Tab-separated table of C-alpha atoms in Angstrom:
chain	number	residue	atom	x	y	z
A	30	MET	CA	-36.350	-12.633	-10.154
A	31	ILE	CA	-33.732	-14.974	-11.862
A	32	LEU	CA	-30.738	-13.178	-12.550
A	33	GLU	CA	-27.556	-15.972	-13.353
A	34	ASP	CA	-24.835	-16.309	-15.177
A	35	LEU	CA	-26.084	-20.433	-16.709
A	36	ASN	CA	-23.395	-20.727	-19.530
A	37	ILE	CA	-26.492	-21.699	-21.503
A	38	HIS	CA	-25.981	-18.724	-25.715
A	39	VAL	CA	-30.205	-17.939	-25.939
A	40	ASP	CA	-28.554	-16.225	-28.416
A	41	THR	CA	-27.360	-19.145	-31.096
A	42	PRO	CA	-30.354	-20.705	-32.615
A	43	LEU	CA	-29.880	-23.755	-33.797
A	44	CYS	CA	-28.046	-24.509	-30.453
A	45	HIS	CA	-29.962	-28.155	-29.133
A	46	PHE	CA	-29.186	-26.576	-25.640
A	47	ALA	CA	-30.488	-23.061	-26.189
A	48	ALA	CA	-34.215	-24.426	-27.652
A	49	GLU	CA	-34.041	-26.632	-24.892
A	50	PHE	CA	-33.327	-23.752	-22.614
A	51	LEU	CA	-36.084	-21.278	-23.981
A	52	HIS	CA	-38.820	-24.094	-23.644
A	53	LEU	CA	-38.188	-24.106	-20.548
A	54	LEU	CA	-38.799	-21.045	-19.543
A	55	ASP	CA	-41.587	-20.166	-21.795
A	56	TYR	CA	-43.134	-23.185	-19.495
A	57	LEU	CA	-42.058	-21.573	-15.884
A	58	ASN	CA	-43.430	-18.455	-17.456
A	59	LEU	CA	-39.853	-16.471	-17.659
A	60	GLN	CA	-39.123	-14.093	-19.803
A	61	GLN	CA	-35.979	-12.818	-21.067
A	62	HIS	CA	-35.083	-9.339	-20.549
A	63	VAL	CA	-31.637	-9.312	-21.597
A	64	ASP	CA	-30.821	-9.226	-25.666
A	65	ALA	CA	-27.647	-7.752	-26.096
A	66	PRO	CA	-24.525	-9.809	-24.653
A	67	THR	CA	-23.357	-9.644	-21.856
A	68	ASP	CA	-20.340	-11.922	-21.894
A	69	SER	CA	-16.660	-10.557	-24.063
A	70	ARG	CA	-17.264	-13.111	-26.803
A	71	GLY	CA	-20.415	-11.579	-27.841
A	72	HIS	CA	-23.011	-13.514	-25.595
A	73	THR	CA	-26.610	-13.050	-23.263
A	74	LEU	CA	-26.187	-15.215	-20.233
A	75	ASP	CA	-28.649	-13.661	-17.680
A	76	ILE	CA	-31.888	-13.872	-17.335
A	77	THR	CA	-34.763	-12.559	-15.185
A	78	ASN	CA	-38.599	-13.344	-14.894
A	79	SER	CA	-41.783	-11.496	-15.727
A	80	VAL	CA	-40.386	-8.899	-12.989
A	81	PRO	CA	-42.224	-5.120	-13.812
A	82	ILE	CA	-38.431	-3.963	-15.311
A	83	MET	CA	-37.281	-0.177	-16.719
A	84	ASN	CA	-34.669	1.120	-18.660
A	85	LEU	CA	-32.474	-2.130	-19.017
A	86	GLN	CA	-29.097	-1.519	-20.413
A	87	VAL	CA	-25.912	-3.102	-20.577
A	88	HIS	CA	-22.750	-1.481	-19.770
A	89	ASP	CA	-18.873	-2.577	-19.769
A	90	LEU	CA	-17.166	-1.966	-17.390
A	91	GLY	CA	-14.059	-3.233	-18.156
A	92	LEU	CA	-14.390	-6.549	-16.444
A	93	PRO	CA	-12.851	-9.102	-17.796
A	94	ASP	CA	-15.489	-11.034	-18.926
A	95	HIS	CA	-19.114	-9.479	-17.690
A	96	LYS	CA	-21.201	-6.414	-18.656
A	97	ALA	CA	-23.148	-5.356	-16.138
A	98	VAL	CA	-26.492	-5.675	-16.562
A	99	VAL	CA	-28.068	-2.307	-14.768
A	100	MET	CA	-32.106	-1.428	-13.924
A	101	GLU	CA	-34.635	0.333	-12.837
A	102	LEU	CA	-36.482	-2.367	-10.534
A	103	PRO	CA	-40.062	-1.315	-8.842
A	104	PHE	CA	-39.101	-1.987	-4.841
A	105	SER	CA	-39.513	0.507	-1.842
A	106	LEU	CA	-36.774	0.412	0.125
A	107	SER	CA	-36.900	-0.636	4.505
A	108	PRO	CA	-36.540	1.919	6.381
A	109	TYR	CA	-34.529	0.431	8.281
A	110	SER	CA	-31.969	0.569	4.962
A	111	LYS	CA	-31.133	3.603	5.583
A	112	SER	CA	-27.157	3.978	5.805
A	113	LYS	CA	-26.166	7.406	7.419
A	114	ARG	CA	-27.195	6.991	11.455
A	115	GLN	CA	-26.912	9.270	14.659
A	116	ILE	CA	-24.754	7.526	17.318
A	117	ARG	CA	-23.722	8.880	20.582
A	118	PHE	CA	-20.112	7.990	20.761
A	119	THR	CA	-17.070	8.746	23.741
A	120	ALA	CA	-13.428	9.911	22.880
A	121	MET	CA	-11.678	7.659	24.258
A	122	LYS	CA	-8.629	7.821	22.052
A	123	ASN	CA	-8.971	11.977	22.986
A	124	ILE	CA	-8.985	11.079	26.599
A	125	ASP	CA	-5.046	12.106	28.957
A	126	SER	CA	-4.668	8.530	29.906
A	127	ASP	CA	-2.056	10.397	33.248
A	128	ALA	CA	-5.113	12.391	34.093
A	129	LEU	CA	-7.383	10.451	34.357
A	130	ALA	CA	-5.143	7.766	36.595
A	131	SER	CA	-4.640	10.642	38.466
A	132	ASP	CA	-8.532	11.502	39.144
A	133	LEU	CA	-8.488	7.076	39.924
A	134	ARG	CA	-6.611	7.584	42.204
A	135	CYS	CA	-7.953	10.096	44.155
A	136	VAL	CA	-11.372	8.680	43.900
A	137	SER	CA	-9.547	5.166	45.112
A	138	SER	CA	-8.401	7.023	48.340
A	139	GLY	CA	-11.515	8.347	48.963
A	140	SER	CA	-13.180	5.711	49.333
A	141	VAL	CA	-11.537	4.501	52.235
A	142	ALA	CA	-14.582	5.859	55.173
A	143	LEU	CA	-16.558	4.127	52.914
A	144	SER	CA	-18.144	0.923	55.403
A	145	SER	CA	-20.697	-0.313	53.571
A	146	VAL	CA	-20.494	-2.314	49.904
A	147	THR	CA	-23.917	-0.678	48.831
A	148	GLU	CA	-22.773	2.639	49.204
A	149	THR	CA	-19.348	1.898	48.007
A	150	VAL	CA	-21.214	0.669	44.720
A	151	ASP	CA	-22.982	3.764	44.707
A	152	PHE	CA	-19.701	5.821	45.398
A	153	TYR	CA	-17.505	3.332	42.374
A	154	ASN	CA	-20.011	4.136	39.648
A	155	GLN	CA	-21.361	7.899	40.028
A	156	SER	CA	-17.938	8.830	40.706
A	157	LEU	CA	-16.736	6.798	37.326
A	158	THR	CA	-19.206	7.628	35.349
A	159	SER	CA	-18.466	11.147	36.399
A	160	LEU	CA	-15.335	11.390	35.746
A	161	LEU	CA	-15.940	9.544	32.483
A	162	ASP	CA	-17.890	12.763	31.340
A	163	ASN	CA	-14.986	14.851	32.381
A	164	HIS	CA	-12.625	13.420	30.232
A	165	ALA	CA	-15.032	12.639	27.804
A	166	PRO	CA	-17.848	14.414	27.036
A	167	VAL	CA	-19.980	12.570	25.153
A	168	ARG	CA	-20.508	12.779	21.187
A	169	THR	CA	-23.331	12.853	19.079
A	170	CYS	CA	-22.022	13.042	14.577
A	171	THR	CA	-24.127	11.120	11.974
A	172	VAL	CA	-22.134	8.275	10.708
A	173	THR	CA	-22.306	6.053	7.440
A	174	PHE	CA	-21.991	2.266	8.977
A	175	SER	CA	-19.418	0.090	5.717
A	176	ARG	CA	-17.266	-2.214	8.194
A	177	SER	CA	-14.428	-3.771	5.296
A	178	ALA	CA	-13.603	-7.285	5.344
A	179	PRO	CA	-10.623	-8.194	8.433
A	180	TRP	CA	-8.498	-9.285	5.467
A	181	TYR	CA	-8.837	-6.587	3.165
A	182	THR	CA	-5.048	-4.245	3.641
A	183	SER	CA	-4.037	-0.409	3.009
A	184	GLU	CA	-3.034	-1.905	-0.479
A	185	LEU	CA	-5.895	-3.232	-1.888
A	186	TRP	CA	-7.901	0.273	-0.542
A	187	ARG	CA	-4.848	2.053	-3.024
A	188	MET	CA	-5.369	0.041	-5.510
A	189	LYS	CA	-8.757	0.111	-6.180
A	190	SER	CA	-8.501	4.037	-6.026
A	191	ALA	CA	-5.859	3.682	-8.634
A	192	GLY	CA	-8.816	1.643	-10.728
A	193	ARG	CA	-11.395	4.448	-9.342
A	194	ILE	CA	-9.292	6.685	-11.509
A	195	LEU	CA	-8.353	4.778	-14.691
A	196	GLU	CA	-12.057	3.389	-14.614
A	197	ARG	CA	-13.027	7.496	-14.916
A	198	ARG	CA	-10.255	7.652	-17.500
A	199	PHE	CA	-12.291	5.500	-19.816
A	200	LYS	CA	-15.117	7.063	-19.581
A	201	ALA	CA	-14.196	10.399	-19.980
A	202	SER	CA	-11.641	9.491	-23.214
A	203	GLY	CA	-13.837	6.294	-24.574
A	204	LEU	CA	-10.181	5.528	-25.831
A	205	THR	CA	-9.960	1.641	-26.703
A	206	VAL	CA	-6.398	1.937	-24.453
A	207	HIS	CA	-7.117	3.387	-21.453
A	208	LYS	CA	-10.226	0.701	-21.722
A	209	GLN	CA	-7.520	-1.902	-21.911
A	210	ALA	CA	-5.604	-0.034	-18.972
A	211	TYR	CA	-8.835	-0.475	-16.330
A	212	ARG	CA	-8.961	-3.952	-17.662
A	213	GLU	CA	-5.976	-4.763	-17.075
A	214	HIS	CA	-5.717	-3.072	-13.553
A	215	GLN	CA	-9.076	-5.218	-12.632
A	216	THR	CA	-7.647	-8.683	-13.840
A	217	VAL	CA	-5.290	-7.453	-11.224
A	218	TYR	CA	-7.162	-6.221	-8.457
A	219	ALA	CA	-9.444	-9.226	-8.522
A	220	LYS	CA	-6.625	-11.788	-8.607
A	221	SER	CA	-5.066	-9.527	-5.194
A	222	LEU	CA	-8.688	-9.260	-3.576
A	223	LYS	CA	-8.573	-13.847	-3.482
A	224	ASP	CA	-4.699	-13.584	-2.518
A	225	ALA	CA	-5.541	-10.706	0.581
A	226	GLN	CA	-8.206	-12.863	1.800
A	227	SER	CA	-6.442	-16.959	0.870
A	228	GLN	CA	-3.642	-15.614	2.679
A	229	PHE	CA	-5.517	-14.087	5.562
A	230	TYR	CA	-7.414	-17.148	7.034
A	231	SER	CA	-3.999	-19.690	6.057
A	232	ASN	CA	-2.768	-17.108	8.887
A	233	VAL	CA	-5.469	-18.044	11.707
A	234	ILE	CA	-5.603	-21.945	10.513
A	235	ASN	CA	-1.705	-21.932	11.496
A	236	LYS	CA	-1.820	-19.490	13.919
A	237	ASN	CA	-3.687	-21.569	15.997
A	238	PRO	CA	-2.985	-25.545	15.600
A	239	GLY	CA	-4.958	-27.514	18.240
A	240	ILE	CA	-8.238	-24.992	18.977
A	241	CYS	CA	-11.671	-26.969	17.544
A	242	LYS	CA	-13.325	-23.800	18.551
A	243	GLN	CA	-11.177	-21.906	16.215
A	244	LEU	CA	-11.115	-23.904	13.250
A	245	PHE	CA	-14.602	-23.875	13.090
A	246	SER	CA	-15.803	-21.107	13.446
A	247	THR	CA	-13.005	-19.725	10.492
A	248	ILE	CA	-15.071	-22.658	8.484
A	249	SER	CA	-18.003	-21.179	9.754
A	250	HIS	CA	-17.881	-17.921	9.459
A	251	LEU	CA	-16.685	-18.642	5.177
A	252	LEU	CA	-19.030	-21.558	4.531
A	253	LYS	CA	-21.904	-19.543	6.012
A	254	PRO	CA	-20.860	-15.791	6.589
A	255	HIS	CA	-22.783	-14.061	9.804
A	256	THR	CA	-25.454	-11.502	8.129
A	257	SER	CA	-26.643	-9.699	11.219
A	258	SER	CA	-30.725	-9.246	11.170
A	259	HIS	CA	-31.781	-5.610	12.382
A	260	LEU	CA	-33.995	-6.174	15.054
A	261	ASP	CA	-36.980	-3.798	16.238
A	262	ALA	CA	-36.227	-2.439	19.999
A	263	THR	CA	-39.279	-0.741	20.168
A	264	VAL	CA	-41.402	-0.871	23.358
A	265	GLY	CA	-43.705	-3.926	21.834
A	266	LYS	CA	-41.596	-5.633	21.004
A	267	CYS	CA	-39.324	-5.535	24.127
A	268	ASN	CA	-42.450	-6.803	26.050
A	269	ASN	CA	-43.884	-9.842	23.393
A	270	PHE	CA	-39.777	-11.032	24.405
A	271	ILE	CA	-40.427	-10.557	28.237
A	272	SER	CA	-43.968	-12.530	28.126
A	273	PHE	CA	-42.744	-15.134	25.449
A	274	PHE	CA	-39.483	-15.680	27.800
A	275	ARG	CA	-41.363	-15.786	30.894
A	276	ASN	CA	-44.508	-18.077	29.727
A	277	LYS	CA	-41.846	-20.273	27.860
A	278	ILE	CA	-40.303	-20.849	31.831
A	279	THR	CA	-43.699	-21.093	33.468
A	280	THR	CA	-44.434	-23.467	31.274
A	281	ILE	CA	-41.152	-25.872	31.500
A	282	ARG	CA	-41.586	-25.539	35.747
A	283	SER	CA	-45.726	-26.378	35.463
A	284	LEU	CA	-45.129	-29.773	33.944
A	285	LEU	CA	-41.594	-30.399	35.841
A	286	SER	CA	-44.014	-29.752	39.428
A	287	SER	CA	-46.725	-32.197	37.486
A	288	ALA	CA	-44.474	-34.584	36.159
A	289	SER	CA	-43.638	-35.198	40.009
A	290	SER	CA	-46.233	-36.605	42.292
A	291	PRO	CA	-47.728	-34.989	44.981
A	292	SER	CA	-47.459	-36.799	47.401
A	293	ALA	CA	-43.601	-37.606	47.439
A	294	THR	CA	-41.816	-36.236	49.649
A	295	PRO	CA	-39.504	-32.962	47.865
A	296	THR	CA	-36.066	-35.093	46.613
A	297	HIS	CA	-34.425	-32.303	47.959
A	298	MET	CA	-35.029	-32.293	51.551
A	299	THR	CA	-34.405	-36.149	50.413
A	300	ASP	CA	-31.092	-36.962	48.684
A	301	PRO	CA	-28.412	-38.231	50.884
A	302	LEU	CA	-25.294	-35.799	49.876
A	303	PRO	CA	-21.695	-36.234	51.066
A	304	GLY	CA	-21.162	-33.943	53.926
A	305	PRO	CA	-18.477	-31.346	54.124
A	306	SER	CA	-14.850	-32.691	56.617
A	307	ARG	CA	-14.606	-28.895	56.879
A	308	PRO	CA	-17.757	-26.040	57.177
A	309	PHE	CA	-17.475	-23.442	54.678
A	310	SER	CA	-18.767	-19.880	56.413
A	311	HIS	CA	-17.035	-17.195	56.193
A	312	PHE	CA	-15.265	-15.815	52.421
A	313	SER	CA	-11.103	-15.058	52.419
A	314	SER	CA	-10.730	-11.279	51.923
A	315	VAL	CA	-9.020	-10.638	48.296
A	316	THR	CA	-6.056	-8.423	47.950
A	317	GLN	CA	-5.876	-6.017	45.460
A	318	HIS	CA	-2.869	-8.259	43.755
A	319	GLU	CA	-5.261	-10.894	43.463
A	320	VAL	CA	-8.281	-8.693	41.581
A	321	GLU	CA	-6.005	-7.025	39.109
A	322	ALA	CA	-4.758	-11.085	38.532
A	323	ILE	CA	-8.616	-12.173	37.207
A	324	VAL	CA	-8.915	-8.771	36.270
A	325	LYS	CA	-5.814	-8.479	33.786
A	326	ILE	CA	-7.342	-12.561	32.113
A	327	MET	CA	-11.067	-11.643	31.728
A	328	LYS	CA	-11.598	-10.575	28.386
A	329	ALA	CA	-12.721	-6.352	27.341
A	330	SER	CA	-15.905	-6.689	26.438
A	331	THR	CA	-18.286	-3.922	28.199
A	332	CYS	CA	-22.090	-3.680	29.509
A	333	ALA	CA	-23.647	-0.787	28.873
A	334	LEU	CA	-24.979	0.252	32.541
A	335	ASP	CA	-20.774	-0.091	33.149
A	336	PRO	CA	-19.355	3.393	34.872
A	337	LEU	CA	-16.639	3.256	32.764
A	338	PRO	CA	-15.232	1.216	29.653
A	339	THR	CA	-13.535	-1.871	31.076
A	340	ALA	CA	-10.976	-0.785	27.935
A	341	LEU	CA	-10.156	2.538	31.007
A	342	VAL	CA	-10.529	-0.166	33.759
A	343	LYS	CA	-7.867	-2.717	32.454
A	344	SER	CA	-5.428	0.282	31.444
A	345	ASN	CA	-5.704	2.004	34.625
A	346	LEU	CA	-5.954	-1.011	36.612
A	347	PRO	CA	-3.111	0.050	38.863
A	348	ALA	CA	-5.336	3.112	40.204
A	349	ILE	CA	-8.920	1.486	40.296
A	350	SER	CA	-8.376	-1.568	41.997
A	351	PRO	CA	-8.233	-0.564	45.248
A	352	LEU	CA	-11.415	0.628	45.239
A	353	SER	CA	-12.319	-2.642	43.061
A	354	THR	CA	-10.521	-4.713	45.871
A	355	GLN	CA	-12.334	-2.350	48.530
A	356	MET	CA	-16.167	-2.737	47.196
A	357	ILE	CA	-15.505	-6.986	46.533
A	358	ASN	CA	-14.625	-7.075	50.647
A	359	LEU	CA	-17.368	-5.783	51.699
A	360	SER	CA	-19.878	-7.609	49.524
A	361	LEU	CA	-17.538	-10.857	50.746
A	362	GLN	CA	-18.127	-9.572	54.752
A	363	ALA	CA	-21.528	-8.640	54.298
A	364	GLY	CA	-23.070	-11.767	52.668
A	365	HIS	CA	-24.791	-9.324	50.293
A	366	VAL	CA	-24.765	-8.256	47.015
A	367	PRO	CA	-25.862	-4.626	45.686
A	368	SER	CA	-28.882	-4.816	43.110
A	369	ALA	CA	-26.640	-2.607	41.357
A	370	LEU	CA	-24.599	-5.365	40.830
A	371	LYS	CA	-27.221	-7.812	39.972
A	372	THR	CA	-29.009	-5.791	37.502
A	373	ALA	CA	-28.235	-6.664	33.895
A	374	VAL	CA	-28.574	-6.127	30.308
A	375	ILE	CA	-30.552	-8.739	28.726
A	376	ARG	CA	-30.257	-8.880	24.518
A	377	PRO	CA	-31.703	-11.386	22.252
A	378	LEU	CA	-29.950	-13.582	19.988
A	379	LEU	CA	-30.548	-15.973	17.085
A	380	LYS	CA	-29.557	-18.895	17.958
A	381	LYS	CA	-28.861	-18.911	14.082
A	382	HIS	CA	-28.360	-16.871	11.445
A	383	THR	CA	-30.843	-18.760	8.745
A	384	LEU	CA	-33.701	-18.752	11.101
A	385	ASP	CA	-35.916	-16.319	10.721
A	386	PRO	CA	-36.104	-13.824	13.185
A	387	ASP	CA	-39.761	-12.895	13.287
A	388	VAL	CA	-40.357	-16.423	15.683
A	389	LEU	CA	-39.230	-15.463	18.846
A	390	ALA	CA	-38.960	-19.267	19.897
A	391	ASN	CA	-35.669	-18.461	17.352
A	392	TYR	CA	-34.110	-16.485	20.062
A	393	ARG	CA	-31.720	-16.630	23.337
A	394	LEU	CA	-31.401	-14.308	25.893
A	395	ILE	CA	-27.950	-13.454	26.235
A	396	SER	CA	-27.493	-11.555	30.227
A	397	ASN	CA	-24.648	-9.058	30.559
A	398	LEU	CA	-23.856	-7.652	33.924
A	399	PRO	CA	-21.130	-4.580	34.522
A	400	PHE	CA	-17.505	-5.540	34.690
A	401	VAL	CA	-17.227	-5.410	38.351
A	402	SER	CA	-19.969	-8.408	39.008
A	403	LYS	CA	-18.437	-10.426	36.926
A	404	VAL	CA	-15.368	-9.860	38.535
A	405	LEU	CA	-16.688	-10.217	42.362
A	406	GLU	CA	-18.675	-13.833	40.493
A	407	LYS	CA	-14.792	-14.748	39.361
A	408	VAL	CA	-13.444	-14.110	42.644
A	409	VAL	CA	-16.570	-16.298	44.467
A	410	ALA	CA	-16.324	-18.962	42.336
A	411	ALA	CA	-12.468	-19.455	42.481
A	412	GLN	CA	-12.945	-19.586	46.628
A	413	LEU	CA	-16.058	-22.117	46.402
A	414	HIS	CA	-14.055	-24.440	44.051
A	415	ASN	CA	-11.331	-24.646	46.483
A	416	HIS	CA	-13.998	-26.188	48.622
A	417	LEU	CA	-15.316	-28.502	46.824
A	418	LYS	CA	-12.393	-29.743	44.902
A	419	ILE	CA	-10.611	-29.591	49.043
A	420	ASN	CA	-13.890	-31.817	50.395
A	421	CYS	CA	-13.472	-34.277	47.292
A	422	LEU	CA	-17.968	-32.726	46.909
A	423	TYR	CA	-17.755	-32.780	42.561
A	424	GLU	CA	-19.015	-35.529	40.559
A	425	THR	CA	-16.143	-38.280	39.824
A	426	PHE	CA	-16.582	-38.359	36.046
A	427	GLN	CA	-17.556	-34.186	35.662
A	428	SER	CA	-16.490	-32.333	33.086
A	429	GLY	CA	-18.160	-28.951	33.642
A	430	PHE	CA	-16.218	-26.326	35.683
A	431	GLN	CA	-13.262	-28.640	35.568
A	432	HIS	CA	-9.548	-27.858	34.624
A	433	GLY	CA	-8.150	-29.745	32.016
A	434	HIS	CA	-11.563	-31.260	31.335
A	435	SER	CA	-14.342	-30.501	28.185
A	436	THR	CA	-16.603	-32.443	26.575
A	437	GLU	CA	-13.429	-33.486	24.276
A	438	THR	CA	-12.272	-35.012	27.063
A	439	ALA	CA	-15.926	-36.238	28.334
A	440	LEU	CA	-16.588	-38.014	24.713
A	441	VAL	CA	-13.667	-39.956	25.020
A	442	ARG	CA	-14.451	-41.160	28.058
A	443	VAL	CA	-17.705	-42.358	26.959
A	444	THR	CA	-16.144	-43.194	23.729
A	445	SER	CA	-14.019	-45.736	25.385
A	446	ASN	CA	-16.871	-47.180	28.157
A	447	LEU	CA	-18.610	-48.151	24.844
A	448	LEU	CA	-15.244	-49.122	23.469
A	449	MET	CA	-14.213	-51.665	26.741
A	450	MET	CA	-17.687	-53.176	26.508
A	451	ALA	CA	-17.744	-53.574	22.709
A	452	ASP	CA	-14.083	-56.261	23.377
A	453	ALA	CA	-15.396	-57.714	26.548
A	454	GLY	CA	-19.447	-58.726	25.451
A	455	SER	CA	-21.263	-56.514	26.995
A	456	PRO	CA	-24.097	-54.827	25.844
A	457	SER	CA	-24.172	-51.092	26.015
A	458	LEU	CA	-27.036	-48.337	26.787
A	459	LEU	CA	-25.715	-44.675	26.390
A	460	ILE	CA	-29.165	-42.343	27.174
A	461	LEU	CA	-28.582	-38.508	26.551
A	462	LEU	CA	-30.393	-35.470	27.940
A	463	ASP	CA	-31.251	-32.586	26.506
A	464	LEU	CA	-32.229	-29.439	29.751
A	465	SER	CA	-35.061	-27.225	27.658
A	466	ALA	CA	-33.950	-23.819	29.602
A	467	ALA	CA	-31.895	-25.587	32.041
A	468	PHE	CA	-30.562	-22.651	34.329
A	469	ASP	CA	-33.119	-20.805	34.025
A	470	THR	CA	-35.530	-23.251	35.807
A	471	VAL	CA	-33.528	-24.257	38.188
A	472	ASP	CA	-34.958	-23.978	41.858
A	473	HIS	CA	-33.564	-21.685	43.698
A	474	ASN	CA	-35.060	-22.957	47.562
A	475	ILE	CA	-33.612	-26.368	46.188
A	476	LEU	CA	-29.918	-24.691	44.804
A	477	LEU	CA	-29.847	-23.259	48.267
A	478	HIS	CA	-30.521	-26.375	50.902
A	479	ARG	CA	-28.313	-28.349	48.513
A	480	LEU	CA	-25.510	-25.571	49.076
A	481	HIS	CA	-26.457	-25.871	52.738
A	482	THR	CA	-25.521	-29.295	52.653
A	483	ILE	CA	-22.662	-28.670	51.373
A	484	GLY	CA	-21.212	-26.884	53.974
A	485	LEU	CA	-22.297	-23.542	53.130
A	486	SER	CA	-23.972	-21.592	55.628
A	487	ASN	CA	-23.659	-18.029	57.880
A	488	SER	CA	-21.924	-14.995	56.156
A	489	ILE	CA	-21.482	-17.369	52.302
A	490	HIS	CA	-24.685	-18.765	52.612
A	491	ASN	CA	-26.157	-15.374	52.887
A	492	TRP	CA	-24.390	-14.123	50.029
A	493	PHE	CA	-25.568	-16.592	47.197
A	494	SER	CA	-29.104	-15.916	49.103
A	495	SER	CA	-28.659	-12.232	48.333
A	496	TYR	CA	-26.687	-12.930	44.926
A	497	LEU	CA	-30.014	-14.875	43.488
A	498	ILE	CA	-33.511	-12.979	45.585
A	499	GLY	CA	-33.885	-9.712	43.474
A	500	ARG	CA	-31.920	-10.020	39.976
A	501	THR	CA	-33.524	-7.272	37.297
A	502	ASP	CA	-32.585	-6.540	33.941
A	503	ASN	CA	-32.651	-3.211	31.730
């Protein structure tokens, strides 16, 4: 079906373009179903093909230039297009902040006697889950999902309501004066929509000068609006995802194994890595202040496995940080990561919104860990980074995971080297590698051996071994 404003007046018999256009429609087996004027100047501009159409009518809704074409089509709606759904939610706005903070302090004080990290994590999850159930029980209701654009202001809502009133008045009376009032209002409303959208995105760009990520994200959103497709969450679909990605990793690993010579000594046993000046055998305990500083700068993203929404954790940080600090220090001292902190919620996400959602290769998996697991990772990463920096174990030109470095600094250096070689009259050869599933195919035995080679030993090496082994998904 084609519904378009082609600016060709097919109702003008002597128009050369109209004659050629109608001949083209006939050649393509298309048919003009609209036989009434759809333009305010009395012309017919819209066409459709031979799809069965019933009860086609043209209505003047007071729009500035065109009339509305209303028809019935023999299409069945998808089962996922229902606007109303039943959801379960936690009414966090009704929580008494003072009462919750008091209960959290009592929970933190009750964990002092715990000496095992596994017991502490279980106590943390059970206690916070119980508190949330008491202060904000889960409710169920039926809602209609309709999300407005971020630039749609309250003033535009009022203008829309006023337009509905004028429309009903015009339909009820049919008077020309009411029609003219509605038309003029719709003209002003359309201009206000464009101005509000333009002003919103101008402010977004002006408030983030020099931030390329924000600029490209805004432009991409304007040029290619995101349309989220429904993902079938049945057991069969989930099993298909698991099988596909497991087979993918197995295939890549087998190809890597077959590419290496069977008689060759494993690379991780022969690579001469620089040894540290001093070993790194024990983590340093973190203070409550350090944990709070890490939590404050982290995003307030919440995992489905979190016993308490991250927003509440942040707002009640002084009351809950003693328990979090105790849990982190017990894990660092024991060199052990409990299974509850290694269980992630896996969600497939389309690589691009334009890709076919039925092709599993078009997805990438997003692993979402509990919030306290991310805090623990930040603590370990900071101490590991300090060890690598003190012992000069970073690669000289490494840009990834380095403060003040990014893909931009890497590109600037490569470009500079190429220009310098060109000025010197020397040829340049640039080799770029794009590894498929790079993190998923890392051999844990090789990784642990290399960590041991750079000085990680005792409880620290045990911690990384525990961190890598026995990870599960939900």
